């Protein structure tokens, strides 16, 4: 329990640090958010008025204090959702989280993130599924056929996969399956469940193939070492089938280092896959964060940073937990 | 407002898919078929819209749907001329200080309530209220009582008076030749009573335009669907059942969608695709250039050396070979040496503009005291100048062209590429940027928008300056003020001609090029033409499509590698 509390305390500290650094970095950038809202050609008098409306005329420390005070605050559980001071809050009982209002969209950031986050999580999970399926399968095959043409082919393909940027791979997949073959939607999210499923294939493949290349090499290298270990040979000597020796003894151990990487990758994916989401018009956090950054939409930038940092911190905690579950030695120690 | 950036984005997309073009999708009936009702027009853009409230709209992309949702007292026709729209009659007082509009009776808002003169006043006050986020409030400060209202010294704008159910008068503090033009813009367009007296972020857009927004019609960041307003005051119009806009679409994907019949017209084309559509005989009749309403140039800070010397500015204006810049995007860039783009009211082609003349440029450098010898490459301005450009677009690539041209007269530029926001902050601050690329797209189709925003001494600010060259010329100020008030078109043109000559010779900018978009539509799309102020003229558009979308998997029947990556059975060889 003590360890858990200590880790949670560190996690909160990390998130607070990230939020604070981002706030000040974002605030001192030379570009003027009010100008970006008003447009490049707006007259200065209009830009000034908008700057005041957005509260950007206040000193940076005041803005920081207001932001942090509102970020997590207490409110009566009975506070109506549409109450003026709490309209943009996410309520966890009496604890309210207020991420502010987007300068650009003029809506609560929490609402915007609430729309985007599930879609990014869905894409992250789908991409991870592709990554794991391809990575583990091809890694195991390559390891078992070490030194053969198949192994060379798999290694070569993984090298190409890891070298090809997602925008090249994505455009190629879109061109082939969306434009030429017309099997899958070119982009978008669709309106029905079937649409969603079809629409997620290409972005998930784009992210998945890229990530799978690394997993392939990782699993292959682990499996080659593990297949030569005493306990795998002992298992075979005691009558375990080849398949059982591979799956239950070698692969299970190969998954231990992979699990850590998977958890961290999942955390990063939840932060949003900027290029892939933009290319496929997938309405997730990645596309949102890049737009917010370009438009100097501070509250949205802060919101995406908070979600991303929380996701990565959480992923680290999960990685540690999974490690304990997969490796009895860690549990015992 | 983000037009320059939008142009820049397209310019950046200099390369593109070289895949052969698919054949146009046929129309069901012949060219002489009568307009038909029905169908949904689908358009797409790489950009996104922020709002549909006329009181807050700040980007060109939103102009199109806002135009469809909200009718105005006056509007622009396809050629940019102002015509009465909701107004049945417009009377102007002899001194030009009062405009009285008599409304069409019986015009209904989308919610079924009648539009009256009181709604016109309420909508204008809602938009111009100091708590409104309107980025264009300054356009209307000439309305009598507007300054008191925006300073919260008055409850209402005294200069807008209601003279009956259908009569409203706008009183101006001083004569303004641009007033009707400004009124034809979106900010003051009447909004439904549900909008209330004050701006609210949560209001659902509702006006008296030909299309209306239904709940759920706007999926932010993805699409917007507007449906026909059955009670629109022009009988029989519009022809379309609906218009759908897709946003944030990659421009290569846009082309794929266009060929598949998933969108009906396309505007965001890569340079390669623009050339493809321009040169393909099947597509050529279906494409059209929009009027050029954006202009670009090199702004030289007249308060900073060496551009405080007019001879250096003249040298720069003469040293830039506009044809070099044209090659950045040959189909869309129109080289010019004028301060106005060719299709803006007030442009006069008969006045010679700045032009490339290398010998003259060297002579101007010599007169400035910075003689440069091109043979020995000695002389010139002795200090390196920072040239701040922004990522993406003409700015980034044009910077290299400008750097090379100016090096030939002994001016050495140090190019700094920054984000668009940083670029704006840096180049619009006093004593910060000696020379920078600048652009301007029309807010409204009139010369005053360009001249007054960019060159009036009143447009100078320490931060956020509009006049980036910090150019001060009392004579030009007087001419532009006179022109702003002058109601006689001929006299006004003569004043602007004079202004153009002053700017050409004083060269606060080296004017370089105007930009025009190229639009293509499918043959079954009729009466969809570029609009001089909004992007498209959609109100009269009708569809006559012979077939549905291209079914999935129907294109490739030969699954050979070459077929998949090269040609498909539906395709014909491009001519």
Short mmCIF file of N, CA and C in Angstrom, two decimals, chain A residues 60-118:
data_model
loop_
_atom_site.label_atom_id
_atom_site.label_comp_id
_atom_site.label_asym_id
_atom_site.label_seq_id
_atom_site.Cartn_x
_atom_site.Cartn_y
_atom_site.Cartn_z
N UNK A 60 0.64 36.80 -16.36
CA UNK A 60 0.72 35.36 -16.55
C UNK A 60 0.55 34.60 -15.22
N UNK A 61 1.07 35.18 -14.13
CA UNK A 61 0.96 34.49 -12.84
C UNK A 61 -0.50 34.44 -12.39
N UNK A 62 -1.22 35.52 -12.66
CA UNK A 62 -2.65 35.55 -12.31
C UNK A 62 -3.40 34.50 -13.11
N UNK A 63 -3.06 34.43 -14.39
CA UNK A 63 -3.74 33.44 -15.25
C UNK A 63 -3.43 32.03 -14.77
N UNK A 64 -2.19 31.82 -14.36
CA UNK A 64 -1.81 30.49 -13.88
C UNK A 64 -2.58 30.15 -12.60
N UNK A 65 -2.66 31.13 -11.71
CA UNK A 65 -3.37 30.90 -10.44
C UNK A 65 -4.83 30.58 -10.70
N UNK A 66 -5.43 31.34 -11.62
CA UNK A 66 -6.85 31.10 -11.94
C UNK A 66 -7.01 29.70 -12.54
N UNK A 67 -6.09 29.36 -13.44
CA UNK A 67 -6.20 28.06 -14.12
C UNK A 67 -6.09 26.92 -13.12
N UNK A 68 -5.08 27.00 -12.25
CA UNK A 68 -4.86 25.90 -11.30
C UNK A 68 -5.99 25.82 -10.28
N UNK A 69 -6.52 27.01 -9.90
CA UNK A 69 -7.63 27.00 -8.93
C UNK A 69 -8.86 26.34 -9.53
N UNK A 70 -9.05 26.59 -10.83
CA UNK A 70 -10.24 26.02 -11.48
C UNK A 70 -10.01 24.57 -11.91
N UNK A 71 -8.76 24.21 -12.13
CA UNK A 71 -8.47 22.88 -12.69
C UNK A 71 -9.10 21.78 -11.85
N UNK A 72 -8.80 21.79 -10.57
CA UNK A 72 -9.47 20.85 -9.67
C UNK A 72 -10.02 21.68 -8.51
N UNK A 73 -11.32 21.68 -8.37
CA UNK A 73 -11.93 22.45 -7.30
C UNK A 73 -13.13 21.70 -6.73
N UNK A 74 -13.55 22.13 -5.57
CA UNK A 74 -14.69 21.50 -4.94
C UNK A 74 -15.96 22.28 -5.26
N UNK A 75 -17.03 21.56 -5.44
CA UNK A 75 -18.31 22.21 -5.68
C UNK A 75 -19.37 21.31 -5.07
N UNK A 76 -20.49 21.89 -4.71
CA UNK A 76 -21.54 21.05 -4.13
C UNK A 76 -21.95 19.96 -5.13
N UNK A 77 -22.14 18.76 -4.63
CA UNK A 77 -22.53 17.66 -5.53
C UNK A 77 -23.81 18.00 -6.25
N UNK A 78 -24.60 18.87 -5.61
CA UNK A 78 -25.90 19.17 -6.20
C UNK A 78 -25.82 20.30 -7.22
N UNK A 79 -24.61 20.83 -7.47
CA UNK A 79 -24.48 21.94 -8.43
C UNK A 79 -24.99 21.49 -9.80
N UNK A 80 -25.96 22.19 -10.32
CA UNK A 80 -26.50 21.75 -11.61
C UNK A 80 -25.44 21.81 -12.70
N UNK A 81 -25.55 20.89 -13.64
CA UNK A 81 -24.54 20.78 -14.70
C UNK A 81 -24.46 22.05 -15.53
N UNK A 82 -25.58 22.77 -15.59
CA UNK A 82 -25.57 23.96 -16.44
C UNK A 82 -25.33 25.24 -15.63
N UNK A 83 -24.96 25.08 -14.36
CA UNK A 83 -24.66 26.27 -13.57
C UNK A 83 -23.50 27.01 -14.23
N UNK A 84 -23.58 28.34 -14.23
CA UNK A 84 -22.63 29.13 -15.02
C UNK A 84 -21.17 28.80 -14.68
N UNK A 85 -20.88 28.71 -13.37
CA UNK A 85 -19.49 28.49 -12.95
C UNK A 85 -19.03 27.06 -13.17
N UNK A 86 -19.95 26.17 -13.41
CA UNK A 86 -19.57 24.76 -13.50
C UNK A 86 -20.02 24.13 -14.82
N UNK A 87 -20.41 24.97 -15.77
CA UNK A 87 -20.93 24.44 -17.03
C UNK A 87 -19.90 23.62 -17.79
N UNK A 88 -18.62 23.99 -17.64
CA UNK A 88 -17.59 23.28 -18.39
C UNK A 88 -16.85 22.25 -17.55
N UNK A 89 -17.39 21.94 -16.38
CA UNK A 89 -16.67 21.05 -15.46
C UNK A 89 -17.02 19.58 -15.72
N UNK A 90 -16.06 18.74 -15.39
CA UNK A 90 -16.35 17.31 -15.29
C UNK A 90 -16.42 17.04 -13.78
N UNK A 91 -17.53 16.50 -13.33
CA UNK A 91 -17.72 16.33 -11.90
C UNK A 91 -17.49 14.88 -11.48
N UNK A 92 -16.69 14.72 -10.43
CA UNK A 92 -16.54 13.42 -9.79
C UNK A 92 -17.06 13.61 -8.37
N UNK A 93 -18.35 13.58 -8.22
CA UNK A 93 -18.95 13.92 -6.94
C UNK A 93 -18.70 15.40 -6.69
N UNK A 94 -18.19 15.73 -5.51
CA UNK A 94 -17.96 17.15 -5.22
C UNK A 94 -16.68 17.68 -5.87
N UNK A 95 -15.86 16.78 -6.41
CA UNK A 95 -14.61 17.23 -7.05
C UNK A 95 -14.88 17.56 -8.52
N UNK A 96 -14.64 18.80 -8.87
CA UNK A 96 -14.86 19.23 -10.25
C UNK A 96 -13.52 19.48 -10.95
N UNK A 97 -13.45 19.07 -12.20
CA UNK A 97 -12.27 19.37 -13.02
C UNK A 97 -12.72 20.32 -14.12
N UNK A 98 -12.09 21.49 -14.17
CA UNK A 98 -12.45 22.48 -15.19
C UNK A 98 -11.22 22.77 -16.05
N UNK A 99 -11.30 22.37 -17.30
CA UNK A 99 -10.17 22.57 -18.21
C UNK A 99 -10.28 23.86 -19.00
N UNK A 100 -11.28 24.66 -18.68
CA UNK A 100 -11.44 25.95 -19.37
C UNK A 100 -12.22 25.82 -20.66
N UNK A 101 -12.26 26.91 -21.40
CA UNK A 101 -12.99 26.94 -22.67
C UNK A 101 -12.01 27.14 -23.81
N UNK A 102 -12.27 26.46 -24.90
CA UNK A 102 -11.43 26.60 -26.08
C UNK A 102 -11.59 28.01 -26.65
N UNK A 103 -10.47 28.67 -26.95
CA UNK A 103 -10.54 29.98 -27.60
C UNK A 103 -11.16 29.85 -29.00
N UNK A 104 -10.81 28.77 -29.62
CA UNK A 104 -11.18 28.56 -31.01
C UNK A 104 -12.63 28.12 -31.17
N UNK A 105 -12.98 27.09 -30.44
CA UNK A 105 -14.32 26.51 -30.59
C UNK A 105 -15.33 27.13 -29.64
N UNK A 106 -14.85 27.90 -28.67
CA UNK A 106 -15.71 28.56 -27.70
C UNK A 106 -16.63 27.56 -26.99
N UNK A 107 -16.07 26.40 -26.68
CA UNK A 107 -16.79 25.37 -25.94
C UNK A 107 -15.90 24.87 -24.81
N UNK A 108 -16.48 24.25 -23.79
CA UNK A 108 -15.63 23.71 -22.72
C UNK A 108 -14.66 22.67 -23.27
N UNK A 109 -13.43 22.78 -22.83
CA UNK A 109 -12.41 21.83 -23.29
C UNK A 109 -12.78 20.41 -22.87
N UNK A 110 -13.37 20.29 -21.68
CA UNK A 110 -13.74 18.96 -21.21
C UNK A 110 -14.73 18.30 -22.17
N UNK A 111 -15.64 19.09 -22.71
CA UNK A 111 -16.61 18.54 -23.66
C UNK A 111 -15.90 18.09 -24.94
N UNK A 112 -14.99 18.93 -25.40
CA UNK A 112 -14.26 18.60 -26.64
C UNK A 112 -13.44 17.32 -26.44
N UNK A 113 -12.74 17.26 -25.31
CA UNK A 113 -11.92 16.07 -25.06
C UNK A 113 -12.81 14.84 -24.86
N UNK A 114 -13.97 15.07 -24.24
CA UNK A 114 -14.91 13.97 -24.04
C UNK A 114 -15.37 13.37 -25.36
N UNK A 115 -15.47 14.22 -26.38
CA UNK A 115 -15.86 13.71 -27.71
C UNK A 115 -14.69 12.98 -28.37
N UNK A 116 -13.50 13.52 -28.15
CA UNK A 116 -12.34 13.01 -28.89
C UNK A 116 -11.68 11.79 -28.25
N UNK A 117 -11.62 11.79 -26.94
CA UNK A 117 -10.84 10.76 -26.25
C UNK A 117 -11.30 9.33 -26.57
N UNK A 118 -12.61 9.05 -26.53
CA UNK A 118 -13.02 7.66 -26.82
C UNK A 118 -12.57 7.20 -28.20
#
